[in-house]
Tab-separated table of C-alpha atoms in Angstrom:
chain	number	residue	atom	x	y	z
A	3	MET	CA	-0.540	-6.266	30.877
A	4	TRP	CA	-1.428	-8.859	28.428
A	5	LYS	CA	-4.732	-10.738	28.969
A	6	THR	CA	-6.471	-13.684	27.197
A	7	TYR	CA	-9.908	-15.056	27.723
A	8	LEU	CA	-11.250	-18.434	26.493
A	9	THR	CA	-14.868	-19.700	26.809
A	10	TYR	CA	-16.782	-22.677	25.345
A	11	GLN	CA	-20.484	-23.387	25.831
A	12	ASN	CA	-22.880	-26.084	24.560
A	13	PHE	CA	-26.592	-26.117	25.180
A	14	ILE	CA	-29.238	-28.636	24.219
A	15	TYR	CA	-32.937	-27.899	24.420
A	16	SER	CA	-36.017	-29.981	23.786
A	17	LEU	CA	-39.132	-27.988	22.421
A	18	ASN	CA	-42.353	-29.603	21.269
A	19	LYS	CA	-40.430	-32.921	20.612
A	20	GLU	CA	-37.814	-31.074	18.573
A	21	ASP	CA	-34.220	-30.908	19.707
A	22	TYR	CA	-32.234	-27.578	19.486
A	23	SER	CA	-28.558	-27.359	20.086
A	24	PHE	CA	-26.413	-24.312	20.349
A	25	SER	CA	-22.709	-24.161	20.765
A	26	SER	CA	-20.222	-21.407	20.903
A	27	PHE	CA	-16.396	-20.818	21.185
A	28	ASN	CA	-14.840	-17.420	22.069
A	29	ILE	CA	-11.450	-16.334	22.475
A	30	ILE	CA	-10.378	-12.627	23.186
A	31	SER	CA	-6.824	-11.320	23.653
A	32	GLY	CA	-5.333	-7.879	24.121
A	33	ILE	CA	-3.334	-5.316	26.108
A	34	ASP	CA	-4.561	-3.493	29.163
A	35	TYR	CA	-2.561	-0.416	29.954
A	36	PRO	CA	-3.453	0.797	33.448
A	37	ASP	CA	-0.941	3.762	33.525
A	38	ILE	CA	0.893	4.806	30.450
A	39	SER	CA	1.358	8.583	29.603
A	40	LYS	CA	-1.625	9.168	31.790
A	41	ILE	CA	-3.882	7.797	29.051
A	42	PRO	CA	-4.842	4.343	30.244
A	43	ALA	CA	-6.215	2.302	27.292
A	44	GLN	CA	-7.516	-1.187	26.418
A	45	ILE	CA	-7.205	-2.930	23.061
A	46	PHE	CA	-8.630	-6.357	22.563
A	47	ILE	CA	-9.071	-8.562	19.458
A	48	GLY	CA	-11.452	-11.464	19.582
A	49	TYR	CA	-12.800	-14.381	17.567
A	50	SER	CA	-15.991	-16.206	18.121
A	51	TYR	CA	-17.585	-19.258	16.368
A	52	GLN	CA	-21.255	-20.217	16.723
A	53	ASN	CA	-23.266	-23.234	15.572
A	54	ILE	CA	-26.978	-23.543	15.933
A	55	ASP	CA	-29.108	-26.577	14.870
A	56	PHE	CA	-32.913	-26.039	14.865
A	57	PHE	CA	-34.962	-26.922	11.678
A	58	ASN	CA	-31.832	-25.644	9.877
A	59	ASN	CA	-28.112	-25.400	10.527
A	60	ILE	CA	-26.547	-22.002	10.966
A	61	LYS	CA	-22.823	-21.415	11.475
A	62	SER	CA	-21.155	-17.998	12.077
A	63	ASP	CA	-17.752	-16.679	12.467
A	64	PHE	CA	-17.100	-13.257	14.061
A	65	ILE	CA	-13.957	-11.157	14.371
A	66	TYR	CA	-14.056	-8.102	16.446
A	67	LEU	CA	-12.017	-5.202	17.861
A	68	ASP	CA	-12.751	-3.648	21.185
A	69	THR	CA	-10.920	-0.321	22.037
A	70	LYS	CA	-11.368	1.843	25.198
A	71	LEU	CA	-9.772	5.054	26.662
A	72	ILE	CA	-10.071	5.217	30.477
A	73	SER	CA	-10.331	8.358	32.463
A	74	GLN	CA	-10.076	8.432	36.240
A	75	LEU	CA	-12.585	10.675	37.999
A	76	GLY	CA	-11.121	9.810	41.423
A	77	ASN	CA	-9.326	7.043	43.201
A	78	ARG	CA	-12.407	4.793	42.850
A	79	THR	CA	-14.346	6.083	39.957
A	80	SER	CA	-13.566	5.933	36.256
A	81	VAL	CA	-15.298	6.270	32.913
A	82	SER	CA	-14.181	4.725	29.611
A	83	TYR	CA	-15.157	5.554	25.957
A	84	GLY	CA	-14.079	3.868	22.861
A	85	ALA	CA	-15.316	2.014	19.770
A	86	PHE	CA	-16.520	-1.504	18.945
A	87	ILE	CA	-16.347	-3.093	15.432
A	88	GLU	CA	-17.332	-6.542	14.495
A	89	ASN	CA	-17.322	-8.450	11.188
A	90	TYR	CA	-19.483	-11.645	10.770
A	91	LEU	CA	-19.984	-14.345	8.187
A	92	THR	CA	-23.051	-16.483	8.512
A	93	THR	CA	-23.868	-19.521	6.473
A	94	SER	CA	-27.289	-21.295	6.831
A	95	ASN	CA	-28.910	-24.363	5.327
A	96	GLY	CA	-31.481	-26.916	6.157
A	97	SER	CA	-35.071	-27.955	5.894
A	98	ILE	CA	-36.606	-24.520	5.810
A	99	THR	CA	-35.397	-24.019	2.249
A	100	SER	CA	-33.471	-26.195	-0.067
A	101	ASP	CA	-30.817	-23.610	-0.695
A	102	SER	CA	-27.877	-22.601	1.307
A	103	ARG	CA	-27.406	-18.934	2.143
A	104	GLU	CA	-24.582	-16.752	3.110
A	105	SER	CA	-24.700	-13.445	4.808
A	106	LYS	CA	-21.851	-10.946	5.643
A	107	GLY	CA	-22.027	-7.816	7.639
A	108	TRP	CA	-20.661	-5.400	10.236
A	109	TYR	CA	-21.481	-4.121	13.643
A	110	TYR	CA	-19.770	-0.880	14.484
A	111	GLY	CA	-20.296	2.077	16.859
A	112	PRO	CA	-19.286	3.783	20.193
A	113	GLN	CA	-19.221	2.455	23.626
A	114	PHE	CA	-19.234	3.978	27.006
A	115	SER	CA	-18.922	2.623	30.615
A	116	LEU	CA	-18.907	3.852	34.149
A	117	ASN	CA	-17.166	2.055	37.070
A	118	LEU	CA	-17.541	2.777	40.743
A	119	LEU	CA	-15.674	1.031	43.430
A	120	GLN	CA	-16.581	2.156	47.032
A	121	ASN	CA	-17.969	-0.156	49.687
A	122	PHE	CA	-19.884	-1.478	46.793
A	123	LEU	CA	-19.347	-2.113	43.095
A	124	ILE	CA	-21.237	-0.606	40.148
A	125	ASN	CA	-20.198	-1.205	36.445
A	126	ILE	CA	-22.487	0.033	33.721
A	127	GLY	CA	-21.637	-0.380	30.008
A	128	TYR	CA	-23.430	0.790	26.909
A	129	LYS	CA	-22.938	0.154	23.158
A	130	PHE	CA	-24.874	1.750	20.232
A	131	LEU	CA	-24.097	-0.344	17.124
A	132	LEU	CA	-25.057	0.102	13.582
A	133	LEU	CA	-25.673	-2.984	11.417
A	134	SER	CA	-24.455	-3.008	7.901
A	135	SER	CA	-25.296	-5.914	5.500
A	136	SER	CA	-26.722	-6.500	2.057
A	137	ASP	CA	-29.698	-8.287	3.854
A	138	LEU	CA	-30.512	-5.127	5.981
A	139	GLU	CA	-31.983	-1.731	5.264
A	140	PHE	CA	-30.617	1.430	6.746
A	141	PRO	CA	-30.878	2.226	9.579
A	142	SER	CA	-30.612	-1.074	11.403
A	143	TYR	CA	-29.140	-0.735	14.832
A	144	GLU	CA	-28.769	-2.351	18.313
A	145	HIS	CA	-28.411	-1.129	21.822
A	146	ARG	CA	-26.444	-3.204	24.323
A	147	ILE	CA	-26.500	-2.625	28.021
A	148	ASN	CA	-24.554	-4.490	30.554
A	149	ALA	CA	-24.772	-3.663	34.301
A	150	VAL	CA	-23.130	-5.213	37.295
A	151	GLY	CA	-23.686	-4.240	40.939
A	152	GLY	CA	-22.386	-5.878	44.140
A	153	PHE	CA	-21.313	-5.525	47.723
A	154	ARG	CA	-19.891	-7.643	50.499
A	155	ILE	CA	-22.059	-8.847	53.251
A	156	SER	CA	-19.084	-10.152	55.274
A	157	ASP	CA	-15.471	-11.028	54.750
A	158	ARG	CA	-16.566	-14.305	53.129
A	159	VAL	CA	-19.797	-13.569	51.572
A	160	SER	CA	-20.674	-11.291	48.730
A	161	LEU	CA	-23.729	-10.597	46.578
A	162	PHE	CA	-23.903	-9.575	42.950
A	163	LEU	CA	-26.653	-8.555	40.495
A	164	HIS	CA	-25.969	-8.765	36.703
A	165	ILE	CA	-28.267	-7.299	34.062
A	166	ASP	CA	-27.463	-8.050	30.356
A	167	PHE	CA	-29.830	-6.512	27.814
A	168	TYR	CA	-30.042	-5.836	24.086
A	169	LEU	CA	-32.712	-4.109	21.982
A	170	ARG	CA	-32.268	-4.710	18.289
A	171	GLN	CA	-34.145	-2.849	15.382
A	172	ALA	CA	-33.261	-4.870	12.340
A	173	LYS	CA	-35.020	-4.091	8.981
A	174	PHE	CA	-34.706	-6.996	6.495
A	175	ASN	CA	-34.683	-6.503	2.744
A	176	GLY	CA	-36.677	-9.671	2.129
A	177	PHE	CA	-38.739	-12.083	4.125
A	178	GLU	CA	-36.991	-12.430	7.558
A	179	ASP	CA	-38.552	-15.929	8.182
A	180	ASP	CA	-37.347	-17.370	4.893
A	181	MET	CA	-33.959	-18.175	6.383
A	182	PRO	CA	-32.165	-16.771	9.427
A	183	THR	CA	-29.546	-14.555	7.860
A	184	LEU	CA	-28.396	-12.857	11.060
A	185	LEU	CA	-26.923	-14.578	14.079
A	186	PRO	CA	-25.368	-11.982	16.454
A	187	THR	CA	-22.977	-12.696	19.339
A	188	LYS	CA	-25.687	-11.180	21.524
A	189	ASN	CA	-28.907	-13.257	21.556
A	190	GLU	CA	-29.898	-13.348	25.164
A	191	ASN	CA	-31.400	-11.014	27.656
A	192	HIS	CA	-30.949	-12.013	31.341
A	193	ILE	CA	-30.925	-10.860	34.896
A	194	THR	CA	-28.939	-12.956	37.441
A	195	LEU	CA	-28.463	-12.859	41.201
A	196	LYS	CA	-25.046	-14.406	42.397
A	197	SER	CA	-24.097	-15.146	45.908
A	198	ASN	CA	-20.432	-15.986	46.463
A	199	TYR	CA	-18.793	-17.723	49.574
A	200	LYS	CA	-15.013	-17.473	49.950
A	201	LEU	CA	-13.491	-20.700	51.180
A	202	GLY	CA	-9.862	-19.671	51.018
A	203	LYS	CA	-7.359	-17.525	48.996
A	204	GLY	CA	-8.433	-17.643	45.346
A	205	PHE	CA	-11.091	-20.381	46.095
A	206	SER	CA	-14.773	-19.869	46.384
A	207	VAL	CA	-18.218	-21.430	45.771
A	208	TYR	CA	-21.158	-19.591	44.256
A	209	MET	CA	-24.877	-19.799	43.373
A	210	LYS	CA	-26.357	-18.052	40.397
A	211	THR	CA	-30.136	-17.762	39.829
A	212	GLY	CA	-31.995	-15.668	37.382
A	213	TYR	CA	-34.333	-15.141	34.452
A	214	PHE	CA	-33.350	-15.396	30.820
A	215	ARG	CA	-34.984	-14.902	27.419
A	216	GLU	CA	-33.140	-16.156	24.258
A	217	ASN	CA	-33.826	-15.455	20.660
A	218	LEU	CA	-33.407	-18.744	18.697
A	219	PHE	CA	-33.520	-17.039	15.229
A	220	ALA	CA	-35.625	-19.985	13.939
A	221	GLU	CA	-39.254	-19.296	12.873
A	222	GLY	CA	-39.339	-16.448	15.290
A	223	LYS	CA	-39.129	-18.741	18.440
A	224	ASN	CA	-37.875	-17.646	21.807
A	225	ILE	CA	-36.858	-19.452	25.011
A	226	ASP	CA	-37.478	-17.880	28.411
A	227	GLY	CA	-37.383	-19.179	31.855
A	228	LEU	CA	-35.476	-19.383	35.141
A	229	ASN	CA	-32.154	-21.082	35.735
A	230	LEU	CA	-30.129	-22.140	38.728
A	231	LEU	CA	-26.298	-22.761	38.732
A	232	LEU	CA	-24.009	-23.975	41.461
A	233	GLY	CA	-20.254	-23.522	40.794
A	234	ILE	CA	-16.724	-23.529	42.120
A	235	GLU	CA	-14.273	-20.688	41.175
A	236	PHE	CA	-10.530	-20.628	41.310
A	237	ARG	CA	-8.367	-17.520	40.848
A	238	ASN	CA	-4.550	-16.980	40.966
């Protein structure tokens, strides 16, 4: 089965009378083989573009490959294991320094996930990624954890908890604050609670609330707080 996902986000923040904007575009496409030769596999290729304006302008392009093999442990339990590799190119310029700067690098490493589907849903994914760049010392690495749990309260109402967390240990060769040289695709930790109400076939409304902490990669600044989102969801 061929799948394609497309997302676009644009955020504008006001911090101490300074405006900060962040936009991102992401497209991922690939093949999902649920049952072929008893070795289910997923192969996805993606492209992401990010633009950040805060004291300086940073633009990044990412190309990544996400591969998984899936093993069924039962009718409703599966584990997956594979590899993730990402190549990035970041260019930055602005008022922090008068010079433009370019950084290239790689993220690569193994990934694992566990999926349980009973009267409830639990999905836990983990990536351990090494960072390779002329701006970084070895070893620089990152842990990424993504967990989703949920269950149905009734035929129409369901409740989900989503935790997205990363821990990065990056050792820079020079002065990290001279110019942001690393703008990863993963910049935000968050925990979100989502309630969903089904109105009809493929049609529902939902409410999401949670806590977030985002690394701005500009003078060591972070944004954290609470958010609330009301939405409508359609599915074929």
